mmCIF file of C-alpha atoms in Angstrom:
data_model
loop_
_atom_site.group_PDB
_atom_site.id
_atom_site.type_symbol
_atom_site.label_atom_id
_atom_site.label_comp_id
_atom_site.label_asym_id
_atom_site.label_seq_id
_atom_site.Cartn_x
_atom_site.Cartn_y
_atom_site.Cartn_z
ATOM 1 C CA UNK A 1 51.063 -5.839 -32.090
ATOM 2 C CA UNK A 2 51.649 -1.879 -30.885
ATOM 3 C CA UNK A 3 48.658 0.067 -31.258
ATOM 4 C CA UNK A 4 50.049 2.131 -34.328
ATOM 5 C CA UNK A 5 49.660 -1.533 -36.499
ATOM 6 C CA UNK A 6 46.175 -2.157 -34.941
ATOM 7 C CA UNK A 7 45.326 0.838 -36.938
ATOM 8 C CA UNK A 8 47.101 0.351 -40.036
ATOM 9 C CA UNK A 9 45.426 -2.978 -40.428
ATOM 10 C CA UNK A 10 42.375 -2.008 -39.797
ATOM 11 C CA UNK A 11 42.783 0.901 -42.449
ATOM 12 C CA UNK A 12 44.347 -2.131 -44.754
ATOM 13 C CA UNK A 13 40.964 -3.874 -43.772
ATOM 14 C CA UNK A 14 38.862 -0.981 -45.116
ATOM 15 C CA UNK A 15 40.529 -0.406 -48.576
ATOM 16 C CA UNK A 16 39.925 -4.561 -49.324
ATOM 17 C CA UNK A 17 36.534 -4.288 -48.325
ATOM 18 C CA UNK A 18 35.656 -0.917 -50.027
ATOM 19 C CA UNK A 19 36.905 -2.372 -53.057
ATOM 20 C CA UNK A 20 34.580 -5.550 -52.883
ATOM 21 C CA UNK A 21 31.562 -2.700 -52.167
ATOM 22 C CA UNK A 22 31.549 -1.755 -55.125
ATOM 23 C CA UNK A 23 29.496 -4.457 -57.177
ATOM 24 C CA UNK A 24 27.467 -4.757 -54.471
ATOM 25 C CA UNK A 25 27.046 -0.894 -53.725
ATOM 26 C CA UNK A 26 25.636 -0.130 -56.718
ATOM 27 C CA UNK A 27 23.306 -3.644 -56.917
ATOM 28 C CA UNK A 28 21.846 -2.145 -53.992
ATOM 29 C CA UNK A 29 22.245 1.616 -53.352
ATOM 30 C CA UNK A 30 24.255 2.658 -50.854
ATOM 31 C CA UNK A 31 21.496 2.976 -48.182
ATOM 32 C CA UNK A 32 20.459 -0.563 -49.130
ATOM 33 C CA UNK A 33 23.606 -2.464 -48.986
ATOM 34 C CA UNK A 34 24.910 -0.362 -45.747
ATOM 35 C CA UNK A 35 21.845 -1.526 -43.768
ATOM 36 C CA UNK A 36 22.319 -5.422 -44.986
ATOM 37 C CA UNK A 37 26.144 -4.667 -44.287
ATOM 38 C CA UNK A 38 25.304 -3.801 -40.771
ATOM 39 C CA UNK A 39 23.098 -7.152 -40.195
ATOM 40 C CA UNK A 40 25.879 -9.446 -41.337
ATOM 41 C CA UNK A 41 28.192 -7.356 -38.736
ATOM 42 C CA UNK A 42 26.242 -7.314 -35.694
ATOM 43 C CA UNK A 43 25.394 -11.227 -36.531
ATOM 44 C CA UNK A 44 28.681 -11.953 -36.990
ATOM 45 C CA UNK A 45 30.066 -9.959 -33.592
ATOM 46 C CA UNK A 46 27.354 -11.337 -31.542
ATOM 47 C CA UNK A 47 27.874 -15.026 -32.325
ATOM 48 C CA UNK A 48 31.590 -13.871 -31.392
ATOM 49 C CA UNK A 49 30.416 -12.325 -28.189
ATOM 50 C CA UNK A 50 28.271 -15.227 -26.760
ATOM 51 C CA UNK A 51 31.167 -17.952 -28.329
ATOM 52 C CA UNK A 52 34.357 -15.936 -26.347
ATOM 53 C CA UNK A 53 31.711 -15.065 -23.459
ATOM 54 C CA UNK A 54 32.833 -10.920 -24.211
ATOM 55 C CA UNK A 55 28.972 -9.968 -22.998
ATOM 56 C CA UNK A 56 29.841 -10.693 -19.882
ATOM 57 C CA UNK A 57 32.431 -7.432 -19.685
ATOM 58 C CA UNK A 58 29.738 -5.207 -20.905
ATOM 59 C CA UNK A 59 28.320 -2.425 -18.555
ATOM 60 C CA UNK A 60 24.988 -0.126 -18.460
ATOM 61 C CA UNK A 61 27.243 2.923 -18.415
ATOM 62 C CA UNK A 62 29.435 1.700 -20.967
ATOM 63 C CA UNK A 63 26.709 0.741 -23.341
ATOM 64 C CA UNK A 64 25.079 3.813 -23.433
ATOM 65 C CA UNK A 65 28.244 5.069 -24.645
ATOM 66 C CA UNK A 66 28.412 2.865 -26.965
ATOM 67 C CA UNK A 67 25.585 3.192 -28.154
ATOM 68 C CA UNK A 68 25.547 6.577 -28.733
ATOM 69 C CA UNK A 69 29.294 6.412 -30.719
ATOM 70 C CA UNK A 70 27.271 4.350 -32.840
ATOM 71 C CA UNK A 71 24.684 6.609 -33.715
ATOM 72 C CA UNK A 72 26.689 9.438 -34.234
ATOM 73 C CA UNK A 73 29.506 7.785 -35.815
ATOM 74 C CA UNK A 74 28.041 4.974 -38.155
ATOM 75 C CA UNK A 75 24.686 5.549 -38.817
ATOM 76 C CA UNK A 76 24.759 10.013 -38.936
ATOM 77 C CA UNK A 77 27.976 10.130 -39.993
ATOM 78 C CA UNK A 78 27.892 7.569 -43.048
ATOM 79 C CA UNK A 79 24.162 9.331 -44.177
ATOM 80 C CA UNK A 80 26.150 12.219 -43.715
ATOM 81 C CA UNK A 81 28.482 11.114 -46.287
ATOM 82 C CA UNK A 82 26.249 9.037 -48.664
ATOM 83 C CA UNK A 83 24.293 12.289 -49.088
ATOM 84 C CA UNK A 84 27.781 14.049 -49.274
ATOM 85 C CA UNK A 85 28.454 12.050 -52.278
ATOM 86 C CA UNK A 86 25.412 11.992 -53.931
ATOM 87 C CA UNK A 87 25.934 15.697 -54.240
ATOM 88 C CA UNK A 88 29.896 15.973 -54.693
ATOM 89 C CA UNK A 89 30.531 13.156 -55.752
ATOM 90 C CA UNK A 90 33.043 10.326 -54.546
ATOM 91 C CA UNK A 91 36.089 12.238 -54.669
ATOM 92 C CA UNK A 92 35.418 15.897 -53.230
ATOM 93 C CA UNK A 93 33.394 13.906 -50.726
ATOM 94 C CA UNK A 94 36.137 11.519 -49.498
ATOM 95 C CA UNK A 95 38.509 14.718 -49.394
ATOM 96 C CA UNK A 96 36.182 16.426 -46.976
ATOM 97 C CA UNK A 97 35.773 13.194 -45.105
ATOM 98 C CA UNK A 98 39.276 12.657 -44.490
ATOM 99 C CA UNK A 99 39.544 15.632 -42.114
ATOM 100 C CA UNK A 100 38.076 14.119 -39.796
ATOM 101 C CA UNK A 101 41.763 12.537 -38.611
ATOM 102 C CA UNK A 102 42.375 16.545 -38.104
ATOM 103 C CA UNK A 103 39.161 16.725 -36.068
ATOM 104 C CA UNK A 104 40.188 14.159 -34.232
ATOM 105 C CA UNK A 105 43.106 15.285 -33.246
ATOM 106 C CA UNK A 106 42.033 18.796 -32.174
ATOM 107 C CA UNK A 107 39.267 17.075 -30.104
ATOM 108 C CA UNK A 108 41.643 15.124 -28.516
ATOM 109 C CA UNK A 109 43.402 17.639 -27.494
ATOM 110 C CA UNK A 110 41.202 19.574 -25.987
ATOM 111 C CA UNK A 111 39.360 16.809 -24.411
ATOM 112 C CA UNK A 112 41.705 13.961 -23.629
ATOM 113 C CA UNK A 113 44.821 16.053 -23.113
ATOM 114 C CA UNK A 114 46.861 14.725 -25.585
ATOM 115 C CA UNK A 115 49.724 16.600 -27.761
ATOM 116 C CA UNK A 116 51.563 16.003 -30.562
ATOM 117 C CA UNK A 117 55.220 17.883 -30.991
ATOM 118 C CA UNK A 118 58.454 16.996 -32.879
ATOM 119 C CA UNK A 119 58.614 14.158 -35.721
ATOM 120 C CA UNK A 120 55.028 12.944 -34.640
ATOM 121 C CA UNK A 121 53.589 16.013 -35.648
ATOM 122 C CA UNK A 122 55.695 16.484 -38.793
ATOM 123 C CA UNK A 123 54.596 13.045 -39.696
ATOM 124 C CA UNK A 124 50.926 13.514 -38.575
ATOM 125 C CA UNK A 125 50.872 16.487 -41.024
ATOM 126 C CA UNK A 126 52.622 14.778 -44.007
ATOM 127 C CA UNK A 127 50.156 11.782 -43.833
ATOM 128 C CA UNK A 128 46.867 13.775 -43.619
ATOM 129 C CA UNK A 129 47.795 15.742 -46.459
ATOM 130 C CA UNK A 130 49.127 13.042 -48.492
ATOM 131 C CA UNK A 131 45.634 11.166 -48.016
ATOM 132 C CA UNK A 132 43.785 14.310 -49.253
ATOM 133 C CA UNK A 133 46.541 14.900 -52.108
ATOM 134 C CA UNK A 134 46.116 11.036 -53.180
ATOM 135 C CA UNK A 135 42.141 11.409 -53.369
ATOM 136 C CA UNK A 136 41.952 15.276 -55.052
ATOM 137 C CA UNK A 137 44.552 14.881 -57.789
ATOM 138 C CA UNK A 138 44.326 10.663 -58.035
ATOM 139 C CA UNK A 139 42.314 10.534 -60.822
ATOM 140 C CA UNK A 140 42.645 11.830 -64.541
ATOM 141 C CA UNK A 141 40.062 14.227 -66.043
ATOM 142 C CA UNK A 142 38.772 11.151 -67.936
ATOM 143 C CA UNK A 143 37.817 9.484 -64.829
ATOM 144 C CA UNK A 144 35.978 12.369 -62.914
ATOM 145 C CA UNK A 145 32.548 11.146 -61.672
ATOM 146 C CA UNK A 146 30.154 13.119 -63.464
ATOM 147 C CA UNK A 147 28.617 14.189 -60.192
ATOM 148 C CA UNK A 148 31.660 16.815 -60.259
ATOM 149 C CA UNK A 149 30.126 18.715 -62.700
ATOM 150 C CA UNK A 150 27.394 19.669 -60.582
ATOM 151 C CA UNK A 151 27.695 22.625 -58.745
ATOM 152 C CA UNK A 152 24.053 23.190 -57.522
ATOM 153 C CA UNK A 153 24.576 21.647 -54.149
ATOM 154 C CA UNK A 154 28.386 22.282 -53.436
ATOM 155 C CA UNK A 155 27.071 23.940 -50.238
ATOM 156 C CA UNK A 156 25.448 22.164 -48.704
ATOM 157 C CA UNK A 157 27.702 18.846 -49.917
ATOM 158 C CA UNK A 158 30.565 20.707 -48.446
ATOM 159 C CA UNK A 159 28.120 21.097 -45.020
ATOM 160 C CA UNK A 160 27.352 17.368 -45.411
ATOM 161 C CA UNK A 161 31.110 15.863 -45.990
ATOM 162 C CA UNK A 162 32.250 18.306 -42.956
ATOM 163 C CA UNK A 163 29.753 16.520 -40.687
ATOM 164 C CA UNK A 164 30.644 13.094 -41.779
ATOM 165 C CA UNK A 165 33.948 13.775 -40.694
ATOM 166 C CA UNK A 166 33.390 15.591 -37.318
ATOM 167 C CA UNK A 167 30.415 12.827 -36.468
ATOM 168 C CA UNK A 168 33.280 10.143 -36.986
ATOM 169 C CA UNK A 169 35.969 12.322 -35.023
ATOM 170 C CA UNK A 170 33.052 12.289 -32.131
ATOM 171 C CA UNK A 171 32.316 8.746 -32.139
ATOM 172 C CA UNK A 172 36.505 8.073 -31.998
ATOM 173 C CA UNK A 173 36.771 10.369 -29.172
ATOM 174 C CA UNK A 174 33.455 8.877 -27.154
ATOM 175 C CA UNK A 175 35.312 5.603 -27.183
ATOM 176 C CA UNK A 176 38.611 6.040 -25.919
ATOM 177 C CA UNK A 177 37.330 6.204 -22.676
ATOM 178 C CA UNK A 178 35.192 3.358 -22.700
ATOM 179 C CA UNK A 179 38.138 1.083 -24.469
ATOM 180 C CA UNK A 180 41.048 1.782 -21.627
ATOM 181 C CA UNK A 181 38.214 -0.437 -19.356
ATOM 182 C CA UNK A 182 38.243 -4.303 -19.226
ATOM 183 C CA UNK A 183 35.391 -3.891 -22.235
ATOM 184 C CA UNK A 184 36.235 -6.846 -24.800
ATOM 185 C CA UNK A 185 36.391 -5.054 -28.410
ATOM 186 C CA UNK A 186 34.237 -7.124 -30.225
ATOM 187 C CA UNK A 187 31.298 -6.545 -27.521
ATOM 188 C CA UNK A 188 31.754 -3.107 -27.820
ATOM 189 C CA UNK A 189 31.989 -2.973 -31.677
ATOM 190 C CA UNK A 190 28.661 -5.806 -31.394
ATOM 191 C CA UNK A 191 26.615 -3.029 -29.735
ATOM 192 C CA UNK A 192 27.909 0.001 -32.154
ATOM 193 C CA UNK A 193 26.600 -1.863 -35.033
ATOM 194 C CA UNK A 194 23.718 -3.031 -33.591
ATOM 195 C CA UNK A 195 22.240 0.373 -32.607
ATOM 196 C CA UNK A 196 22.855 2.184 -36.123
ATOM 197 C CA UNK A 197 21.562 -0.808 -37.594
ATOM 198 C CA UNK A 198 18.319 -0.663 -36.021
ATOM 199 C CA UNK A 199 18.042 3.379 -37.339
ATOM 200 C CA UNK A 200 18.518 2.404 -40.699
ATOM 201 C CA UNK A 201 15.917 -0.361 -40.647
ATOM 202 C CA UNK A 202 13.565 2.501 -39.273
ATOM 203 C CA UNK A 203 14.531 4.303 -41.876
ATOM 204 C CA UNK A 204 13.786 1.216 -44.274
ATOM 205 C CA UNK A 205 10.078 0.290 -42.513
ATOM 206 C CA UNK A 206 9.124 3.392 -41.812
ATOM 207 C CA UNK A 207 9.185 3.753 -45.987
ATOM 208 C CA UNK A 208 12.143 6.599 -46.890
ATOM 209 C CA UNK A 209 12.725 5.681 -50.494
ATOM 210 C CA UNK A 210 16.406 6.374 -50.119
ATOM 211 C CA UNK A 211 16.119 2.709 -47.954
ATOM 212 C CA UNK A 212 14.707 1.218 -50.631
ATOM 213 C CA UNK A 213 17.110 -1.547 -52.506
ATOM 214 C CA UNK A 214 17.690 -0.974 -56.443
ATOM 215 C CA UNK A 215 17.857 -4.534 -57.508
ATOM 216 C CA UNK A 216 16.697 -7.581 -55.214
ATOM 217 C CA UNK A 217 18.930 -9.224 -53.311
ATOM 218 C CA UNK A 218 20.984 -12.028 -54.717
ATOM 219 C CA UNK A 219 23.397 -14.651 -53.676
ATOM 220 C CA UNK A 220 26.045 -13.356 -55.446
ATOM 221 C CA UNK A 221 25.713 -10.126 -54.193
ATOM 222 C CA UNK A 222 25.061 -11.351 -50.314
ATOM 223 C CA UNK A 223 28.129 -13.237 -50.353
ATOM 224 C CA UNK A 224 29.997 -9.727 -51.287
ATOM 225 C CA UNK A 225 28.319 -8.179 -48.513
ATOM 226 C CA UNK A 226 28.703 -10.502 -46.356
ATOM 227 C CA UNK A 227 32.351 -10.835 -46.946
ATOM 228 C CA UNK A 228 32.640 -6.859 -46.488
ATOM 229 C CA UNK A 229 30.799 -7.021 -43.413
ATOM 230 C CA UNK A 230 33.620 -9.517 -42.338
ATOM 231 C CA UNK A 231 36.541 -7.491 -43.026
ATOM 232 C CA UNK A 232 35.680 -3.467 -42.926
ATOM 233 C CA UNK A 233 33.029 -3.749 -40.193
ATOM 234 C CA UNK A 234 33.923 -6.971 -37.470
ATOM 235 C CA UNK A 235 37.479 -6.774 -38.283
ATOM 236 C CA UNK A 236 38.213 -3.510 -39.013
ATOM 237 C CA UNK A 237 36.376 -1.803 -36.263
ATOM 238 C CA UNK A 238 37.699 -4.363 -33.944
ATOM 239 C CA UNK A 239 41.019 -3.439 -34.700
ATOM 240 C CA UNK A 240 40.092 0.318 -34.510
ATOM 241 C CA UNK A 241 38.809 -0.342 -30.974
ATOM 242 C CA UNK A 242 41.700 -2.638 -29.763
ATOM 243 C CA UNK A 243 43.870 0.577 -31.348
ATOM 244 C CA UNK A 244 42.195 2.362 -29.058
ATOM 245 C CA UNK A 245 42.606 0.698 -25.723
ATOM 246 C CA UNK A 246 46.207 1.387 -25.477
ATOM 247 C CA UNK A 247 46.482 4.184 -27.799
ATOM 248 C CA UNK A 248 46.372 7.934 -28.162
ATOM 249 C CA UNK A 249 42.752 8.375 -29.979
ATOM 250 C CA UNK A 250 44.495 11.335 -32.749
ATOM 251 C CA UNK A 251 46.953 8.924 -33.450
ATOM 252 C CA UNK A 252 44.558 6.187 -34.038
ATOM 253 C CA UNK A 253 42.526 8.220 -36.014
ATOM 254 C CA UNK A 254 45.237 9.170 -38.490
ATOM 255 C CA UNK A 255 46.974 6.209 -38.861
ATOM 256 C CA UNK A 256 43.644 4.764 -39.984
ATOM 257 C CA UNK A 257 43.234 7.532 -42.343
ATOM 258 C CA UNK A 258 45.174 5.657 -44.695
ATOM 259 C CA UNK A 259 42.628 3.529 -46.186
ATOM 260 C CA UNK A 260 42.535 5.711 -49.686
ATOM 261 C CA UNK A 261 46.192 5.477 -50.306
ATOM 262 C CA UNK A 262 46.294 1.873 -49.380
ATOM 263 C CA UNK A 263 43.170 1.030 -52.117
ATOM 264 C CA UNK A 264 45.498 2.778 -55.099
ATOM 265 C CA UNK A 265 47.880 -0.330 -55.205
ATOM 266 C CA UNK A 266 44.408 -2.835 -55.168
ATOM 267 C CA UNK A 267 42.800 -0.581 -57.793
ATOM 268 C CA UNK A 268 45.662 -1.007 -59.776
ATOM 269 C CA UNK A 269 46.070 -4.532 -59.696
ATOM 270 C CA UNK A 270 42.500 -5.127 -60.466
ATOM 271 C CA UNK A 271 41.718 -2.539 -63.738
ATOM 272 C CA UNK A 272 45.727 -2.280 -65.017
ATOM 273 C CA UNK A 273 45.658 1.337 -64.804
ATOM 274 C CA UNK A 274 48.546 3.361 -63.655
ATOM 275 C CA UNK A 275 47.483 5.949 -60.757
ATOM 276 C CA UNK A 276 47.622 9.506 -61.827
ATOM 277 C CA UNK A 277 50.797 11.224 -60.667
ATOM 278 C CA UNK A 278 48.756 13.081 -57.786
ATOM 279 C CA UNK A 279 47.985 9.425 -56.507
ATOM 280 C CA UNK A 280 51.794 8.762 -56.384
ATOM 281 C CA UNK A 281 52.562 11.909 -54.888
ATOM 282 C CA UNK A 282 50.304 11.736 -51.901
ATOM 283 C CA UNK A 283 51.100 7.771 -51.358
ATOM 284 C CA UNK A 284 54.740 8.953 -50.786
ATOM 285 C CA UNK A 285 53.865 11.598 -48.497
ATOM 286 C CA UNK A 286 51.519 9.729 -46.718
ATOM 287 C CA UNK A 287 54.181 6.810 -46.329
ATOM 288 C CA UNK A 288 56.966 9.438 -44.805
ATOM 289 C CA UNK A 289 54.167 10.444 -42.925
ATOM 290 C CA UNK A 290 52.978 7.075 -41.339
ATOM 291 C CA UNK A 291 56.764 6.202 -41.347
ATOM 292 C CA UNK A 292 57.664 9.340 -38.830
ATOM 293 C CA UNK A 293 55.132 8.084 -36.838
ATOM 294 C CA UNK A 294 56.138 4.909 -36.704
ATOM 295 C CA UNK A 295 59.805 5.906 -35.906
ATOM 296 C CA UNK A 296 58.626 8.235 -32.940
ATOM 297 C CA UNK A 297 59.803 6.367 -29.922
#
C-alpha cells in the first residue's frame, strides 16, 4: 500500500473512532477519557512491541525524538485543543485545527525541502479547504453547539486552536526524520503515547480538576475506550508513521486531514440526518482534492 493510502486509512481510522468517543467523551470529560485512551494505547503497542520484538530497533537518539513529538504533538497539542473547544466550541475549534495540514506543509518546506507544484498543489488546496468548508458550514443553525454563542474567549480560543494545529504540524515534521530509519512504527508510536501519557497522569495526581473523571468508570464505557484506543491511537498513528517512512511529511499531513469529511457519511448512517449542503460541498471538494493527489504520478 503507497504511502498516500497509509494516510487515508489512518484518517478513515480516526473518523470511526471519534465517532465511538463520543459516549464515552462525555461519561468522562475529555481530559478523563484522553488519559485512559492513552493507557489502553501504550498497553496495547507495547505488548505489540515485545510480541514482533520492534524494541529491539529503538535508539537513544531516536527516542528522545520521539519522545518529544509526543509531548508536543499529543499531549500540548490535544490540551491545546480541548481548551480550544471548551471555549469555541467543537466546530470553530476543529476549523482552526485543521490548518495544521497548511502548517505542515509550509514547515516542510522550509525544513525538509519539499515542494508542491502542478495538480498536487491544486489538489492540496482543494482538499484543505474542502475539510474546513465541510466543518464551518456542515451543520444547520439548529445544531450549533451552544458554546458558539459565546464570544468572551474567542481570543484566546482562536490562540488555543492555532497552537493545536502548529503543535501537531511540529510533532509530524519531528518524525519524518526519525521514520526514513529502520525504526519499527509501532515502537515508535509505543513511546509517543507513552510519554504524553505519563503528563496527563501528572496532571491527574498532581490534582488539576480538569483531570478529574465526571462519572466513574464503567465497563461499558472502558470497552468504548478501549476500542478507540485500538483504532484512532495504535492503528491510526501506526499508519500515520508507516505514511511517513516513505512519504513526503505535507502530503501525509493532508491526506490525513480528511478525517471530518470522512465522519459525515458515519454520522449519517447512525442519526438519519441529511448533512447540511456546506457538508456536501466541502466532501466534493475535498474528494477532487484527495483525487488530484492521488492521480499525481
Amino acid at each position: 500500500m503507497s504511502y498516500e493510502y497509509l494516510a487515508l486509512a489512518a484518517a478513515a481510522c480516526w473518523a470511526i473512532g471519534s465517532l465511538l468517543s463520543a459516549q464515552a467523551s462525555t461519561h468522562l470529560g475529555a481530559f478523563s477519557f484522553t488519559r485512559w485512551r492513552m493507557l489502553c494505547a501504550a498497553v496495547m503497542l507495547w505488548l505489540i512491541v515485545f510480541i514482533t520484538g520492534g524494541w529491539h530497533s529503538l535508539a537513544l537518539a531516536s527516542s528522545t525524538v520521539l519522545v518529544l513529538s509526543g509531548v508536543i504533538g499529543i499531549f500540548i497539542g490535544d490540551t491545546a485543543l480541548f481548551a480550544a473547544m471548551n471555549r469555541l466550541g467543537p466546530r470553530r475549534a476543529g476549523v482552526l485545527f485543521a490548518t495544521h495540514a497548511s502548517f505542515s506543509v509550509i514547515l516542510a518546506y522550509f525544513f525538509l525541502g519539499e515542494t508542491q507544484w502542478g495538480w498536487t498543489l491544486i489538489g492540496s488546496s482543494l482538499l484543505i479547504s474542502g475539510v474546513m468548508i465541510a466543518i464551518l458550514f456542515g451543520k444547520r443553525k439548529t445544531e450549533l453547539h451552544a458554546w458558539e454563542t459565546n464570544q468572551t474567549q474567542l481570543r484566546s480560543g482562536i490562540a488555543l486552536g492555532l497552537l493545536a494545529a502548529l503543535c501537531q504540524a511540529i510533532s509530524t515534521l519531528m518524525l519524518k526524520p526519525v521514520m526514513t530509519t529502520n525504526i519499527d512504527p509501532v515502537a515508535a508510536s509505543a513511546v509517543r503515547m507513552t510519554s504524553a501519557f505519563v503528563l496527563h497522569q501528572l496532571i491527574f495526581m498532581l490534582g488539576f480538576k480538569v483531570a478529574k473523571a465526571y462519572r466513574p468508570l464503567t465497563a461499558k464505557v472502558f470497552m468504548l475506550v478501549l476500542v478507540n484506543a485500538a483504532l484512532s491511537m495504535v492503528l491510526g498513528m501506526t499508519l500515520i508513521l508507516q505514511a511517513l517512512k516513505y512519504g513526503d511529511a505535507g502530503i501525509v499531513a493532508i491526506l490525513s486531514s480528511v478525517s471530518p469529511v470522512m465522519i459525515l457519511p458515519l454520522l449519517w448512517l447512525v442519526y438519519k440526518r441529511s448533512p447540511a449542503v456546506g457538508a456536501w460541498l466541502g466532501a466534493l471538494l475535498t474528494l477532487l482534492g484527495t483525487i488530484l493527489i492521488l492521480l499525481k504520478d
